[in-house]
Tab-separated table of C-alpha atoms in Angstrom:
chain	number	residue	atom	x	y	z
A	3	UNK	CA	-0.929	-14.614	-4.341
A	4	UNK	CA	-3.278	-16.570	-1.752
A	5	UNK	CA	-4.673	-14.541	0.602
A	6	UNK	CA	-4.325	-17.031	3.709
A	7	UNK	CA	-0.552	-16.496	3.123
A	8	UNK	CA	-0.598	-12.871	2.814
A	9	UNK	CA	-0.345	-11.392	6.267
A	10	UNK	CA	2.425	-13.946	7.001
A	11	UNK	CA	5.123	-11.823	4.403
A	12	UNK	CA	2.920	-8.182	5.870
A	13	UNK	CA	5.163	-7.699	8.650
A	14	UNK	CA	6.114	-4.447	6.738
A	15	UNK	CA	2.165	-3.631	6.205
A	16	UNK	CA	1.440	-3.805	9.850
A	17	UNK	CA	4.114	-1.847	10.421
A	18	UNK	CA	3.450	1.228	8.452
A	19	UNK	CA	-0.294	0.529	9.386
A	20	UNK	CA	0.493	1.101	12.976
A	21	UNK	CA	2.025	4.563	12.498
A	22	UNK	CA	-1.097	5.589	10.190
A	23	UNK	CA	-3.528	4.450	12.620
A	24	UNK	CA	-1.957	6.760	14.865
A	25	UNK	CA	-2.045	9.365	12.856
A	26	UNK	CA	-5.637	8.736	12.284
A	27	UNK	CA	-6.488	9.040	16.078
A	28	UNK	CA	-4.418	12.394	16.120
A	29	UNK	CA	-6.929	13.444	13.258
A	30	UNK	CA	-9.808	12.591	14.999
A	31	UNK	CA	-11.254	10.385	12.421
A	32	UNK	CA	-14.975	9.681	13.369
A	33	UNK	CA	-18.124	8.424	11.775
A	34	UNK	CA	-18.273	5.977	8.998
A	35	UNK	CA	-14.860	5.087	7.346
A	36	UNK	CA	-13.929	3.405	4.567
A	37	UNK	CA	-10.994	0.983	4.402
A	38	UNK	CA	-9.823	1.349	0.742
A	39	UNK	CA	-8.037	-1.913	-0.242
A	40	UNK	CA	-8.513	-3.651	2.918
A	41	UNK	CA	-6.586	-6.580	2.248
A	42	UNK	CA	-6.729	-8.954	5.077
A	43	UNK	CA	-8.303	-5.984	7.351
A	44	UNK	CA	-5.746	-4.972	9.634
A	45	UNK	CA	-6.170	-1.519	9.180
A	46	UNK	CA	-9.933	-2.456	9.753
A	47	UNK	CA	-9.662	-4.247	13.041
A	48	UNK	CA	-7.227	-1.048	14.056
A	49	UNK	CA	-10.356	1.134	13.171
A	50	UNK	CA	-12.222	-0.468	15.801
A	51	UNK	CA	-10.018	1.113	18.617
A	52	UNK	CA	-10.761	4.456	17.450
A	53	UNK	CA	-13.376	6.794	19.172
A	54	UNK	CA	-15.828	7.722	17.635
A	55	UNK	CA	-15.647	5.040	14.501
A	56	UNK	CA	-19.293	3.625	14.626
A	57	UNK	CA	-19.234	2.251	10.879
A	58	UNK	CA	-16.705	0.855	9.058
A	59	UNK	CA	-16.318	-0.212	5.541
A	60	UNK	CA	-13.817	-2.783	4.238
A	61	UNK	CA	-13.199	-2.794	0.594
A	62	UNK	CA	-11.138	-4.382	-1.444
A	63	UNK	CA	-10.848	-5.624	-4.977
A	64	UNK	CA	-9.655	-9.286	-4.360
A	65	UNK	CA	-12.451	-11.056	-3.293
A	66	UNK	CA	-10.352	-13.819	-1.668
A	67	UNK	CA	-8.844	-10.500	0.680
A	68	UNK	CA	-12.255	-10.021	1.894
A	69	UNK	CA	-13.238	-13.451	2.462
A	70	UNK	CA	-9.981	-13.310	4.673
A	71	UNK	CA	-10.655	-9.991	6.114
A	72	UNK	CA	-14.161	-11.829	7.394
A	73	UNK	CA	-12.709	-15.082	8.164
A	74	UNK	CA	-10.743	-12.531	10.817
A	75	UNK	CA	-12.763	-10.538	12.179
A	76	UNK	CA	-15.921	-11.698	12.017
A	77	UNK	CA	-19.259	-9.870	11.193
A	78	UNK	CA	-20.086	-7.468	14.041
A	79	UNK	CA	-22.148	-4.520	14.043
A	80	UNK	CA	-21.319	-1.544	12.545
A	81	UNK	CA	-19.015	-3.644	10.156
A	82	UNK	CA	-19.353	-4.179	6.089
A	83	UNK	CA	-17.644	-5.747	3.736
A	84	UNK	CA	-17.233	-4.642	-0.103
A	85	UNK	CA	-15.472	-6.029	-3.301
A	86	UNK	CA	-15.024	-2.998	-5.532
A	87	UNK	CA	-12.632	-1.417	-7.376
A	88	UNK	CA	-11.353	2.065	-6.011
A	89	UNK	CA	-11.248	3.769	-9.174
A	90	UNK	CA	-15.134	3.422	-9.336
A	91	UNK	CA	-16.250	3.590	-5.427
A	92	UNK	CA	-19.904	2.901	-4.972
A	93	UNK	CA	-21.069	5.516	-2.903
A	94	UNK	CA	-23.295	8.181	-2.943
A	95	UNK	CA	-21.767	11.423	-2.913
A	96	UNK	CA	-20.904	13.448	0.213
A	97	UNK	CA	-21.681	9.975	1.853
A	98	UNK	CA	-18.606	9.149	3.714
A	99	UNK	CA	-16.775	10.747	6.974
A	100	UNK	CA	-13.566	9.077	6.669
A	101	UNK	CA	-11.620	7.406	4.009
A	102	UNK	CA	-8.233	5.394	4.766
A	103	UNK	CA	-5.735	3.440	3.023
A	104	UNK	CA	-2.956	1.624	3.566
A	105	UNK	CA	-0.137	0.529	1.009
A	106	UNK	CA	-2.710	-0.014	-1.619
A	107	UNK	CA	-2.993	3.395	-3.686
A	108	UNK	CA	0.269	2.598	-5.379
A	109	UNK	CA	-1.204	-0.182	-7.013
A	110	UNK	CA	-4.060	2.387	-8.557
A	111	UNK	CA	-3.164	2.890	-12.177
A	112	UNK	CA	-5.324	6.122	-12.157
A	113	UNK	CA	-4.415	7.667	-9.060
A	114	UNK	CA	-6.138	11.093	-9.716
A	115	UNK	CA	-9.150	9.154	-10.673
A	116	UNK	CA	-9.082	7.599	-7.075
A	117	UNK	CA	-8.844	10.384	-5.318
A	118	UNK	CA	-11.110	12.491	-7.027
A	119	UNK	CA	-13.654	9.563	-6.059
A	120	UNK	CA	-12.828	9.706	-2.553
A	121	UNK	CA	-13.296	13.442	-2.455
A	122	UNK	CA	-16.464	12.776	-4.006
A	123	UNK	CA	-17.546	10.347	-1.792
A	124	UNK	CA	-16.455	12.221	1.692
A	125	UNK	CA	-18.779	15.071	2.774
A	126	UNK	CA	-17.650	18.238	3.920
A	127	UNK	CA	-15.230	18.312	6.542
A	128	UNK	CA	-14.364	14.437	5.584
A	129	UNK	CA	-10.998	13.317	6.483
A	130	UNK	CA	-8.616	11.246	4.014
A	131	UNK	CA	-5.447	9.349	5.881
A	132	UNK	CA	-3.488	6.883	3.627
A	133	UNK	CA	0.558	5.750	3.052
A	134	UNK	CA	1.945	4.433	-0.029
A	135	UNK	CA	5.029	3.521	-1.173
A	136	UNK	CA	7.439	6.258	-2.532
A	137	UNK	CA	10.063	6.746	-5.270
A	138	UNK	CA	12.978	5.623	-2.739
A	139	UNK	CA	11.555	2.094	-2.360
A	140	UNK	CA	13.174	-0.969	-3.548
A	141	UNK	CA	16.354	1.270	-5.014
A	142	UNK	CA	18.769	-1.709	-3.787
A	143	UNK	CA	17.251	-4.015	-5.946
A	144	UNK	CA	16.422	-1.531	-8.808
A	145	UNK	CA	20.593	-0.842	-8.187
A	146	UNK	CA	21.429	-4.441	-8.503
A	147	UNK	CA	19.411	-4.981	-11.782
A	148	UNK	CA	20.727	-2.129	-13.310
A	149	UNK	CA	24.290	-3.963	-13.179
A	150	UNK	CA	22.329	-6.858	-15.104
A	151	UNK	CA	20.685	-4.979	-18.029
A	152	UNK	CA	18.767	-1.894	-18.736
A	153	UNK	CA	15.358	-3.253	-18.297
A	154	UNK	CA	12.678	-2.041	-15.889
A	155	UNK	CA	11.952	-5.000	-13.198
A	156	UNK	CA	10.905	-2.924	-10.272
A	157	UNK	CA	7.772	-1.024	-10.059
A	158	UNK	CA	8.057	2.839	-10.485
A	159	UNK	CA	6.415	4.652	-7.521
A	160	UNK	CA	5.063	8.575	-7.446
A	161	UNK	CA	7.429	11.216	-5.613
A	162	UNK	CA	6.279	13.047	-2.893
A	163	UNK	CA	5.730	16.218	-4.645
A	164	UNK	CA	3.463	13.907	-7.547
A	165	UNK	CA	1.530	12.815	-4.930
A	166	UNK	CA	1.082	16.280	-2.798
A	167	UNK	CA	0.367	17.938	-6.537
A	168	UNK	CA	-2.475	14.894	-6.698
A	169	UNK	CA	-3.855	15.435	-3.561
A	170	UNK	CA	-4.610	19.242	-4.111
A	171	UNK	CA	-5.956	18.279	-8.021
A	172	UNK	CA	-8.397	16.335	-6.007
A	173	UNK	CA	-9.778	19.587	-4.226
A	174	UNK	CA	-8.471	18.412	-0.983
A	175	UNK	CA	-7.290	21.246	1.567
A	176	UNK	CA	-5.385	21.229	4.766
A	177	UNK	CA	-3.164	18.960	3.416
A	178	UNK	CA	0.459	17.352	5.519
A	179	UNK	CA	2.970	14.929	4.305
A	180	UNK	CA	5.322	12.768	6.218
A	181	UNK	CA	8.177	10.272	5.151
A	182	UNK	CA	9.083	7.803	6.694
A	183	UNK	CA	12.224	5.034	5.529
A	184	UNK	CA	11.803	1.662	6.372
A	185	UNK	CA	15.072	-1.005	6.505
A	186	UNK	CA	13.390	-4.774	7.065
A	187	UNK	CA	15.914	-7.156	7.016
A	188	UNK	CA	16.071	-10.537	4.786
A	189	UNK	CA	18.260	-13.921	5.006
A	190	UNK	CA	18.675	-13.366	1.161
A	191	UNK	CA	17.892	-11.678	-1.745
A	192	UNK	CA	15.737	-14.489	-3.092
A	193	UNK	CA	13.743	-14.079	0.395
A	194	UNK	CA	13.352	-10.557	-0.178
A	195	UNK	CA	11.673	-11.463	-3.724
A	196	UNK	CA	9.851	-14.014	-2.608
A	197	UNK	CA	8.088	-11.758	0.073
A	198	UNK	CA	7.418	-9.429	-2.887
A	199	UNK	CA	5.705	-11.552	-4.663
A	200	UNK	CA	3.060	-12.843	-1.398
A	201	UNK	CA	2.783	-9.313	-1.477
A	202	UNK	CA	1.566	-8.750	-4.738
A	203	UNK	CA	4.699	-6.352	-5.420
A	204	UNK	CA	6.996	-8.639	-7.462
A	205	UNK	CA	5.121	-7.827	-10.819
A	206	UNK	CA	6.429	-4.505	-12.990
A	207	UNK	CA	3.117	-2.789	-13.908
A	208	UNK	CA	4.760	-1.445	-16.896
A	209	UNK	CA	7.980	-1.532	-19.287
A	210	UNK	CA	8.878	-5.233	-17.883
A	211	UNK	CA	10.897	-7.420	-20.088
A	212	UNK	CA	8.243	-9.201	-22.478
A	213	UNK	CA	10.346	-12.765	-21.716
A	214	UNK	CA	11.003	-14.605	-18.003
A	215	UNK	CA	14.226	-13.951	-16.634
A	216	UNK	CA	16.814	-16.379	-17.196
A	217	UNK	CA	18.549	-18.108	-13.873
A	218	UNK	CA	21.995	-16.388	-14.911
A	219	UNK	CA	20.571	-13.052	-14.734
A	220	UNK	CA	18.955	-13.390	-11.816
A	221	UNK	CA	22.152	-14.511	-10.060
A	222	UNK	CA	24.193	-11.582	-11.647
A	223	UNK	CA	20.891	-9.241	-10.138
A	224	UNK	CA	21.638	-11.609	-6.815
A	225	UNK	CA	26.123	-10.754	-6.965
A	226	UNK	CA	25.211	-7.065	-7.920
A	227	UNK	CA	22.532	-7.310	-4.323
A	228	UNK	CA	24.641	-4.823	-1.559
A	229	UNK	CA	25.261	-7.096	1.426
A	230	UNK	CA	26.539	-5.903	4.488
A	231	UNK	CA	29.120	-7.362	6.892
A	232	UNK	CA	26.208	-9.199	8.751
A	233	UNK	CA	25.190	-11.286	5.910
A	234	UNK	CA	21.544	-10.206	5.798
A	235	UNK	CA	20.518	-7.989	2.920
A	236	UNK	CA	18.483	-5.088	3.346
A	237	UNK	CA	16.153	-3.332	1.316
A	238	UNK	CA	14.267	0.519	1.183
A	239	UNK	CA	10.593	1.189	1.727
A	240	UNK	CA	10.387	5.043	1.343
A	241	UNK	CA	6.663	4.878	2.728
A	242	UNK	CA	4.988	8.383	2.323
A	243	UNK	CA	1.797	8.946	4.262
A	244	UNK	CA	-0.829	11.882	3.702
A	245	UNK	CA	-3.804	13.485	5.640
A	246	UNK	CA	-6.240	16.123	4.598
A	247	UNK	CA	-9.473	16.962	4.352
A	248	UNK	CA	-12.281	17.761	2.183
């Protein structure tokens, strides 16, 4: 995925970003905050618009992301930029006010690792905002495969309870949960893909089938897609999105 072309398929991303930045201001998130896989910094740039921000962090594993992320917005005060990876955050402990995330923990392949970093990280009273992707998303296309063959293809995502259950693991109190469903629209089924894949998301973590799918399958997975009367095809993002606090 190139990261100049990313944030033209994140329509979705800015989107759910939106809604957590708002829930960030009704948190009263102050201090320094750490963007935790920044991407292209959207979620960074919103962080400037909230009182009481005076440092902010922007970390992400892709290098290429941050470049972006800089490329965008720059390099003024109060703002640094990190390539790390969030299962092993380099910071000192109790060193952080704020950590936030958004649609990046799902790609963590040791969730409870990650957040027992960030709870390391925060001091006391720290606040933790993120949204990820839950165990509704993508079930049209994870529907229209299963008419194909009995292969995984889509990624598996954690429940809501998994995540809650997580969260409190972590030693994180004062914990809320909200879900959200988002319906984006596509001209086709092989746009929908081909946004997944800019996004990073068209890749099965685990379980995929060892060998490239053949061009039949794919257009049985395409006849099996649900298409409504309109002709677009739509697809779920069960987007799940969690404050607490240290």
């Amino acid at each position: 995925m190139a990261a100049d072309s990313y944030d033209n398929a994140a329509q979705l991303q800015r989107e759910v970003g939106r809604h957590l930045l708002r829930r960030i201001a009704a948190q009263g998130m102050s201090g320094r905050v750490l963007d935790l896989g920044c991407g292209t910094g959207f979620l960074t740039e919103g962080l400037a618009g909230q009182a009481g921000v005076h440092s902010r962090i922007a970390l992400d594993l892709a290098l290429p992301m941050l470049e972006q992320a800089r490329y965008k917005l720059g390099n003024p005060l109060g703002l640094h930029y990190l390539c790390a990876d969030a299962a092993s955050l380099p910071f000192a402990d109790a060193s952080l006010d704020g950590v936030v995330s958004n649609l990046a923990l799902q790609w963590c392949g040791a969730l409870d690792t990650v957040l027992e970093g960030i709870w390391r990280a925060l001091r006391p009273g720290g606040q933790l905002a993120f949204s990820t992707f839950g165990e509704g998303t993508l079930q049209e296309l994870k529907q229209a495969w299963a008419a194909v063959d009995d292969h995984q293809h889509v990624n598996l995502f954690h429940g809501q309870q998994q995540l809650l259950s997580s969260v409190q693991a972590a030693g994180f109190a004062g914990i809320e949960v909200c879900s959200d469903r988002f319906m984006p629209a596509y001209g086709s089924v092989m746009a929908l893909l081909n946004e997944l894949k800019q996004l990073g998301a068209g890749t099965v973590v685990t379980g995929r089938r060892p060998n490239l799918t053949g061009k039949r399958r794919l257009q049985a997975m395409t006849n099996a897609y649900p298409v409504p009367s309109g002709g677009q095809v739509h697809a779920s993002f069960h987007v799940i999105t969690i404050t607490a606090n240290r």
